Tab-separated table of C-alpha atoms in Angstrom:
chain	number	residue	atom	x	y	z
M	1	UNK	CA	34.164	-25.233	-1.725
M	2	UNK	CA	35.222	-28.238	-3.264
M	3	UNK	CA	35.424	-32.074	-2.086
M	4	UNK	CA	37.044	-34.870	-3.603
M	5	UNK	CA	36.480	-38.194	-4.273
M	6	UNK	CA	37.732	-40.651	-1.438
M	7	UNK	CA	40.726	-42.768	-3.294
M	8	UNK	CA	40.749	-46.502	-2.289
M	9	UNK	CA	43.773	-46.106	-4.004
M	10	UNK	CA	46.878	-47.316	-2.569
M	11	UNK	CA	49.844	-47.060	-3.759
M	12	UNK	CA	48.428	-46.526	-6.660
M	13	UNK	CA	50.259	-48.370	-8.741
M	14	UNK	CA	53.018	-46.104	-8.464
M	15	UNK	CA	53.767	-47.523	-5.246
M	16	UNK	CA	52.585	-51.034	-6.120
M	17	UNK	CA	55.476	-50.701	-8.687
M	18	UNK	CA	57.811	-49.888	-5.726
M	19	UNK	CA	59.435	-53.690	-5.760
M	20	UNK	CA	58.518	-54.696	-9.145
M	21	UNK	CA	61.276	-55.216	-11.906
M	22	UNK	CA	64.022	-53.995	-9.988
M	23	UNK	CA	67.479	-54.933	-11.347
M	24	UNK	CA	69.246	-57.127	-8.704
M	25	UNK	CA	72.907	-55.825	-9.117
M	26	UNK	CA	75.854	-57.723	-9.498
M	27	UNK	CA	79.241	-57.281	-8.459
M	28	UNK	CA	82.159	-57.063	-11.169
M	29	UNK	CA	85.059	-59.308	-10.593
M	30	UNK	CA	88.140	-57.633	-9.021
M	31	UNK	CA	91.616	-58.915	-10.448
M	32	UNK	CA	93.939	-60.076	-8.004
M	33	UNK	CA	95.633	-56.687	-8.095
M	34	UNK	CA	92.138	-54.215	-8.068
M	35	UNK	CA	90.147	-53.512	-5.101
M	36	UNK	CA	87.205	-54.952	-5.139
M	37	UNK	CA	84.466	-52.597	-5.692
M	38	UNK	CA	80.337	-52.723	-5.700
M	39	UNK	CA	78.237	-51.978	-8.227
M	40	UNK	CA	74.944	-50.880	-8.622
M	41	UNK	CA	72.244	-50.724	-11.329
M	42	UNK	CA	69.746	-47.612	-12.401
M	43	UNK	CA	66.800	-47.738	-14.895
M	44	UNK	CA	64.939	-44.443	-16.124
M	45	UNK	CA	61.886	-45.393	-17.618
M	46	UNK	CA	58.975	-42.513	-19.260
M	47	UNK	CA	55.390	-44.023	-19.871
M	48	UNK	CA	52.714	-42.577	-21.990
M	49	UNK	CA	48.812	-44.136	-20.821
M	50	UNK	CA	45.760	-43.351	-21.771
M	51	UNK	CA	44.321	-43.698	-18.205
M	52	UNK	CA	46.829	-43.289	-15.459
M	53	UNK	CA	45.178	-46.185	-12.911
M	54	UNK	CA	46.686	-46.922	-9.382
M	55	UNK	CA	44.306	-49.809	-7.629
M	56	UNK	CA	41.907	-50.079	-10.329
M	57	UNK	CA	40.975	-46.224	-9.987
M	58	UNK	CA	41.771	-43.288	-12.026
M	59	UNK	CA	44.106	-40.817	-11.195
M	60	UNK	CA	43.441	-38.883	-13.900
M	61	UNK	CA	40.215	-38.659	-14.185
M	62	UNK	CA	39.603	-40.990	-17.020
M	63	UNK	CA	41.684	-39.065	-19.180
M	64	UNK	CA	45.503	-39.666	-20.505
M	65	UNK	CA	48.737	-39.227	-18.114
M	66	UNK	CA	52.244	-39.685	-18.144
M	67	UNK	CA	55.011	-41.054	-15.366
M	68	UNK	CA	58.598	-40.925	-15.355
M	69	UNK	CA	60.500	-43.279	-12.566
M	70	UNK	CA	63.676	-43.855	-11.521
M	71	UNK	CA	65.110	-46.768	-9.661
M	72	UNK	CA	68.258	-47.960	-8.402
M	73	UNK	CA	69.399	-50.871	-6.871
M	74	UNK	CA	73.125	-52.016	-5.277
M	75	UNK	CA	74.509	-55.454	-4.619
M	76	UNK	CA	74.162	-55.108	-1.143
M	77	UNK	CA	70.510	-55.520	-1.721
M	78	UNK	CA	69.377	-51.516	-0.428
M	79	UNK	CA	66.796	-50.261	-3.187
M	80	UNK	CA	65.665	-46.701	-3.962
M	81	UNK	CA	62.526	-45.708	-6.052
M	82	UNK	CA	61.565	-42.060	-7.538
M	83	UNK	CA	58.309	-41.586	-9.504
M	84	UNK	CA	56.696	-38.321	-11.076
M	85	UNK	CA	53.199	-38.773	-12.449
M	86	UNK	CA	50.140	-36.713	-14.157
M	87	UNK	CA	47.267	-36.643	-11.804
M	88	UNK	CA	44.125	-34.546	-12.102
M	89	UNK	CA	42.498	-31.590	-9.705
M	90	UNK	CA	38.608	-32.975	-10.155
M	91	UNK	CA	40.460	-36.260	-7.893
M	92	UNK	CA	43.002	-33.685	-5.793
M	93	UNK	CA	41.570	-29.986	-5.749
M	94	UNK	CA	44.231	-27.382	-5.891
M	95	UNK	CA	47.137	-29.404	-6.582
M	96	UNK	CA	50.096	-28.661	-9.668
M	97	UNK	CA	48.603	-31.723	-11.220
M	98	UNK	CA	51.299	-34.214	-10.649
M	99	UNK	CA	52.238	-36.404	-8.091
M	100	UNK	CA	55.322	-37.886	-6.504
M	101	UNK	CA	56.249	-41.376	-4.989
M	102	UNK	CA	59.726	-41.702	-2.785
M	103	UNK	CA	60.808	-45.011	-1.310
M	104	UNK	CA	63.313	-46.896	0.187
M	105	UNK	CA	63.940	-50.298	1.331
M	106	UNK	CA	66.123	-53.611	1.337
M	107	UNK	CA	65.619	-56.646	-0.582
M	108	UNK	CA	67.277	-60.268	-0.540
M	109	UNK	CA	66.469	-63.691	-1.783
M	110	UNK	CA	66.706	-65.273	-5.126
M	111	UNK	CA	64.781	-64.092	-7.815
M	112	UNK	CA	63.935	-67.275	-9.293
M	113	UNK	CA	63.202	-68.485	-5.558
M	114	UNK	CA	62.107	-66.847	-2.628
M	115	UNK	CA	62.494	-63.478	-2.182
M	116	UNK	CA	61.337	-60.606	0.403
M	117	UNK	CA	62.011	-56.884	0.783
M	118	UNK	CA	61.065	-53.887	3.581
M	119	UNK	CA	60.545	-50.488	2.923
M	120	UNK	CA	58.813	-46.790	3.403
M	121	UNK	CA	57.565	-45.137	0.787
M	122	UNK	CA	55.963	-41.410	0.360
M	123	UNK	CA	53.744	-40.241	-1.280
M	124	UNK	CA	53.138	-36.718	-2.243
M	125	UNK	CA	50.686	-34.331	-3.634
M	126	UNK	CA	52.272	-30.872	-4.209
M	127	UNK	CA	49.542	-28.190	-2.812
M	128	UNK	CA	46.410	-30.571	-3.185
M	129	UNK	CA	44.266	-29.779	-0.375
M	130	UNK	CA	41.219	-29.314	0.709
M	131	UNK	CA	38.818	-27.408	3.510
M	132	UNK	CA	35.974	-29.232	4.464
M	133	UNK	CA	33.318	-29.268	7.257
M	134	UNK	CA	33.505	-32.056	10.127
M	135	UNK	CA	29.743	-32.296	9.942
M	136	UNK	CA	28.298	-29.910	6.524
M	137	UNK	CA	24.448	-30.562	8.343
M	138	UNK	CA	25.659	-29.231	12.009
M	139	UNK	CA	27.994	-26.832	11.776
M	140	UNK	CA	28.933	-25.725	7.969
M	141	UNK	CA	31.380	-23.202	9.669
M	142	UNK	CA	33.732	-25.863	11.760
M	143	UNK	CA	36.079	-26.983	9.080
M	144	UNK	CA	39.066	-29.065	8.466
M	145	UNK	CA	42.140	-29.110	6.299
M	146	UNK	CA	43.133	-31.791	4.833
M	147	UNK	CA	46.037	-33.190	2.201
M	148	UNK	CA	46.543	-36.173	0.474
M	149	UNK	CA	49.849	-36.976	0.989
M	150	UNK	CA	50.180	-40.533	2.304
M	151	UNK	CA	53.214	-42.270	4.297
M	152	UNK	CA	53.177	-46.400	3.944
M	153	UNK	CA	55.123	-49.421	5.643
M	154	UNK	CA	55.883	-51.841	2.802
M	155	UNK	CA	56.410	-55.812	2.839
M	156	UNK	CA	57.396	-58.067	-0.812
M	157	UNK	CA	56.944	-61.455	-0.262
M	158	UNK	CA	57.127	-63.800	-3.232
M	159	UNK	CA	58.600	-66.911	-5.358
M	160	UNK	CA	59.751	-66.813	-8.820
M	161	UNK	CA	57.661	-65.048	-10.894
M	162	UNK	CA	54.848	-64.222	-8.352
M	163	UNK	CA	54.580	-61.165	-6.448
M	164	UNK	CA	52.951	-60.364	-3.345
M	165	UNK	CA	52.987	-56.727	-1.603
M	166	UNK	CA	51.503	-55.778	1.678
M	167	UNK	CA	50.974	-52.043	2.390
M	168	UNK	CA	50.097	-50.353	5.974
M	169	UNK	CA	49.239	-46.687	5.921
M	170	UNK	CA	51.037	-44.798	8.614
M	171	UNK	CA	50.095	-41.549	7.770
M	172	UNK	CA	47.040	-39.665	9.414
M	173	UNK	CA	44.381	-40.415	6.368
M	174	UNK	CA	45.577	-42.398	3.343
M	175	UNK	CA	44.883	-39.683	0.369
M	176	UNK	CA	43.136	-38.007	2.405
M	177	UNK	CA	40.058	-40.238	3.268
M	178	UNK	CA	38.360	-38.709	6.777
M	179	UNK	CA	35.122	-38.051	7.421
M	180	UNK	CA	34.844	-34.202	5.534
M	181	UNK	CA	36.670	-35.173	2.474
M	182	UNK	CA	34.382	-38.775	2.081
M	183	UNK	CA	31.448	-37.420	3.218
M	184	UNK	CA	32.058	-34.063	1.718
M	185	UNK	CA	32.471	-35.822	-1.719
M	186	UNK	CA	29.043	-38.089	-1.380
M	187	UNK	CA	27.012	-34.591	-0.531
M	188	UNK	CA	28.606	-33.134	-4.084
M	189	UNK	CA	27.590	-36.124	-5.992
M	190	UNK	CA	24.358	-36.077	-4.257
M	191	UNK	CA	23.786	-32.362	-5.187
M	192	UNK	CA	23.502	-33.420	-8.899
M	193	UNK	CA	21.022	-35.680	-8.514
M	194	UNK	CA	18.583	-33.642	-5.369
M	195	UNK	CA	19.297	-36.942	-3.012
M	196	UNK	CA	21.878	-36.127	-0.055
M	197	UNK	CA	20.792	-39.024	1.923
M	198	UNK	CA	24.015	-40.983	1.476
M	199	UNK	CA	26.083	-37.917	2.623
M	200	UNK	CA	24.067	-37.311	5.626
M	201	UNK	CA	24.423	-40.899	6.156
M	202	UNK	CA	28.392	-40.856	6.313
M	203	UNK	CA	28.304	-37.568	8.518
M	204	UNK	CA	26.099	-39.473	11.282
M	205	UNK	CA	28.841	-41.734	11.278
M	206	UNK	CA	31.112	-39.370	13.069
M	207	UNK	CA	34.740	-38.217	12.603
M	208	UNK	CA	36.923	-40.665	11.558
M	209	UNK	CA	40.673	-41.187	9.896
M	210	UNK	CA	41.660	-43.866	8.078
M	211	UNK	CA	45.123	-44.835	9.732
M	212	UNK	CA	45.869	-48.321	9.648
M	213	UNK	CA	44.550	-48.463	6.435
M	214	UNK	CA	46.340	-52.195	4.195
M	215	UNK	CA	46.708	-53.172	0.885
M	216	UNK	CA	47.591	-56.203	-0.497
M	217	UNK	CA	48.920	-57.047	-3.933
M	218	UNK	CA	49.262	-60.223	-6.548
M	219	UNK	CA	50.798	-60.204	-9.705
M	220	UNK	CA	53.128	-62.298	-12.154
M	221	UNK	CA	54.009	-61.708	-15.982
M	222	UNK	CA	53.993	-64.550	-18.015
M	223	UNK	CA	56.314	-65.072	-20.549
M	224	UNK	CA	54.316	-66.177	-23.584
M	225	UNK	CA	56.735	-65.861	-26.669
M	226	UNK	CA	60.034	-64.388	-26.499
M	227	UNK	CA	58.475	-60.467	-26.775
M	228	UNK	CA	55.282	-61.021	-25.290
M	229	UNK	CA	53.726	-61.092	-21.478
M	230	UNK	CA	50.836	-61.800	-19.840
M	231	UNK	CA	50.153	-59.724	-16.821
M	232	UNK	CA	47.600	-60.510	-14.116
M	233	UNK	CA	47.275	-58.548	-11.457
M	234	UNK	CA	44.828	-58.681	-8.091
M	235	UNK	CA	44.663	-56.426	-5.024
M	236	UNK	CA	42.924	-55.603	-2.252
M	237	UNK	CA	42.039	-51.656	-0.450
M	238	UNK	CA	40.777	-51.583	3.237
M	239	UNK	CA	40.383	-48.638	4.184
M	240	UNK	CA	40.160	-47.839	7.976
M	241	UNK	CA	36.878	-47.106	9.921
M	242	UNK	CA	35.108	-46.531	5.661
M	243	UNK	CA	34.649	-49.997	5.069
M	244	UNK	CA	32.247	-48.747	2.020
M	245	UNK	CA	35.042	-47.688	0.458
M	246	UNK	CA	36.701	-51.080	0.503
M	247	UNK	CA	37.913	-52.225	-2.931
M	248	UNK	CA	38.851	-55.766	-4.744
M	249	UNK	CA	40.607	-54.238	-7.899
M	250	UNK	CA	41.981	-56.164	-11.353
M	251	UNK	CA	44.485	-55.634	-14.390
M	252	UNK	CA	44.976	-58.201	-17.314
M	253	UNK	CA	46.706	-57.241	-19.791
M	254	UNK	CA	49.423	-58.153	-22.551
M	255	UNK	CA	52.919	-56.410	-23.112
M	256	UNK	CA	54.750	-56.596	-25.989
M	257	UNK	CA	58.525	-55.587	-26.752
M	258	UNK	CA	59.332	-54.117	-30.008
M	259	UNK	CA	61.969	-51.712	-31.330
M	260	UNK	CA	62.622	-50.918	-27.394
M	261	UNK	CA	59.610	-49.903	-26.320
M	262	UNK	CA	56.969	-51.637	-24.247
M	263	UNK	CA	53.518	-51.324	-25.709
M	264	UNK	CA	50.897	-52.476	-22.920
M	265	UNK	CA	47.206	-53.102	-23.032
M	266	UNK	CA	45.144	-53.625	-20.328
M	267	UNK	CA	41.528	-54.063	-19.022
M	268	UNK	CA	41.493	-52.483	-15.453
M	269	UNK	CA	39.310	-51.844	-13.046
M	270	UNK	CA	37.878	-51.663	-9.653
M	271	UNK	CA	34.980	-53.109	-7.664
M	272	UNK	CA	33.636	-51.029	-4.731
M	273	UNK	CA	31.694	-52.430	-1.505
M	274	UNK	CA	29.474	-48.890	-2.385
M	275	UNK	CA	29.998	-47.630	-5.693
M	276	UNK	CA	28.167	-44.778	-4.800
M	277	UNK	CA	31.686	-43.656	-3.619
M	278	UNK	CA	33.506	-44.223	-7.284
M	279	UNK	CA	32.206	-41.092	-8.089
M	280	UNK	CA	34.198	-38.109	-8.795
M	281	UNK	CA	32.634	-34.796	-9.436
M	282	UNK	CA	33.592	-31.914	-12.513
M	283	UNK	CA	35.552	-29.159	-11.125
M	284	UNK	CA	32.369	-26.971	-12.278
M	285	UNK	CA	30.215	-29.799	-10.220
M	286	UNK	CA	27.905	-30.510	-12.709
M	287	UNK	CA	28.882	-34.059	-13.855
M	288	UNK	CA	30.438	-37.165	-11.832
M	289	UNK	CA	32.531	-39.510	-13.425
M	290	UNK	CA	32.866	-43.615	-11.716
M	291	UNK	CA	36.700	-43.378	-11.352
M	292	UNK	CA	36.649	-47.602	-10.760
M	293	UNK	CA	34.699	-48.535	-14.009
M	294	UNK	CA	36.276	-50.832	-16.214
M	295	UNK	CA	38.250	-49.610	-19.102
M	296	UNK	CA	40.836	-50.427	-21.861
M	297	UNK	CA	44.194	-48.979	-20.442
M	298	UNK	CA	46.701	-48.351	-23.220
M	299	UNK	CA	50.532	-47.857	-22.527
M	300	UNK	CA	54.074	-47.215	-24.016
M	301	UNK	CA	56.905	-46.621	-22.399
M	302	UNK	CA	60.625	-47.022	-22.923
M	303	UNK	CA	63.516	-47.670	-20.555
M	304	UNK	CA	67.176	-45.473	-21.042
């Protein structure tokens, strides 16, 4: 049987990226003989990393991923947001490997003023799942099925170049975080080392969800020649009725525009109220990896 690790994760960035760099359409003059007519704007973009990180966290296990998203946005000010990403089976057991983020949502304001926007956004996991006992020290038999797919209420808020999402997970568990998939993955990591007394721990806590679950978000580029960024980036992960799992996460980093790509580089990572819990087990279980340590995050991507 295998666990997983419990993702403080929210929107990964995939769904962090939900309002960020949209296009704000603009309507084309009409002649005074032509109808007039809206207009809307679409950008593809593909993205090459050699960590794919949503909320300071791997994805991918500490090892290289890929995303390709789509969004579109019309005058009236309704959005729409598609992502496809890598993601790895040692964080979602029996899943395709890859991930999806739908949203949708309405914006307004001024983008070098004050601006807001509403969504809902979904997030999906094809066939990651996993079967795990409510209690693996009382009853090893009385299992429960879980997935990781994750539905979320989304608020923008910000001014200028600054940033500021709010997320509220409305799902049932937010990737999948109840008791037998947390506690189920702090009894793996415990295996490797002969010391299950954080697992048993989390079990006598009893059965929980983790509806309700927010995240907030922070971020602004700033423009520091004509082809260069700066990007700073701070959130926060509560995550219902696990408060160990709790999570202040960080990205700085430095884009730079040439030849029309984007080449990115970024130190990101995470800091757990337990770290215990940033642990992430082999899909042979012999090894855990800390899926929130710091690391150099390398990127290119290119818009069409």
């Amino acid at each position: 049987m295998k666990f997983t690790h419990p993702r403080t994760c929210a929107l990964l960035l995939s769904t962090a990226a939900l309002w960020a760099g949209l296009p704000i359409a603009q309507a084309a003059p009409a002649t005074q003989d032509e109808p007039s007519m809206q207009s809307y704007a679409v950008d593809i973009e593909a993205k090459l990393t050699t960590d794919r990180r949503t909320n300071g966290l791997s994805d991918t296990y500490r090892r290289p991923g890929a995303e390709l998203t789509l969004s579109a946005a019309h005058e009236s000010g309704w959005i729409g947001y598609v992502q496809l990403g890598t993601v790895a089976r040692e964080n979602f057991p029996g899943g395709d490997r890859w991930t999806a983020v739908a949203a949708t949502g309405y914006r307004w304001g001024q983008a070098d003023g004050w601006h807001f926007g509403v969504g809902l956004a979904q997030e999906m996991f094809p066939n990651a799942r996993v079967e795990a006992p409510r209690h693996y020290f009382v009853d090893p038999t009385d299992t429960v099925k879980t997935r990781f797919d994750t539905s979320f209420a989304v608020l923008e808020f910000g001014y200028g170049i600054i940033e500021a999402r709010y997320m509220q997970v409305l799902s049932r568990d937010f990737r999948g975080n109840n008791t037998p998939v947390v506690c189920g993955s702090a009894l793996q990591v415990g295996a490797l080392d002969g010391d299950v007394s954080e697992a048993l721990n989390c079990y006598e806590r009893g059965d929980h969800h983790s509806r309700g679950s927010q995240l907030l978000q922070v971020e602004t580029r700033l423009p520091v020649t004509d082809t260069l960024q700066a990007l700073i980036h701070v959130g926060y992960t509560r995550v219902k009725n696990f408060g160990f799992l709790n999570t202040w996460d960080y990205r700085l980093g430095l884009i730079h525009q040439r030849w029309g790509y984007s080449f990115q580089a970024d130190v990101v990572g995470g800091v757990m109220n337990n770290d215990y819990y940033g642990q992430v087990t082999n899909t042979e279980g012999t090894r855990a990896r800390r899926m929130e340590r710091p690391a150099l995050v390398l990127s290119v991507s290119r818009k069409f």
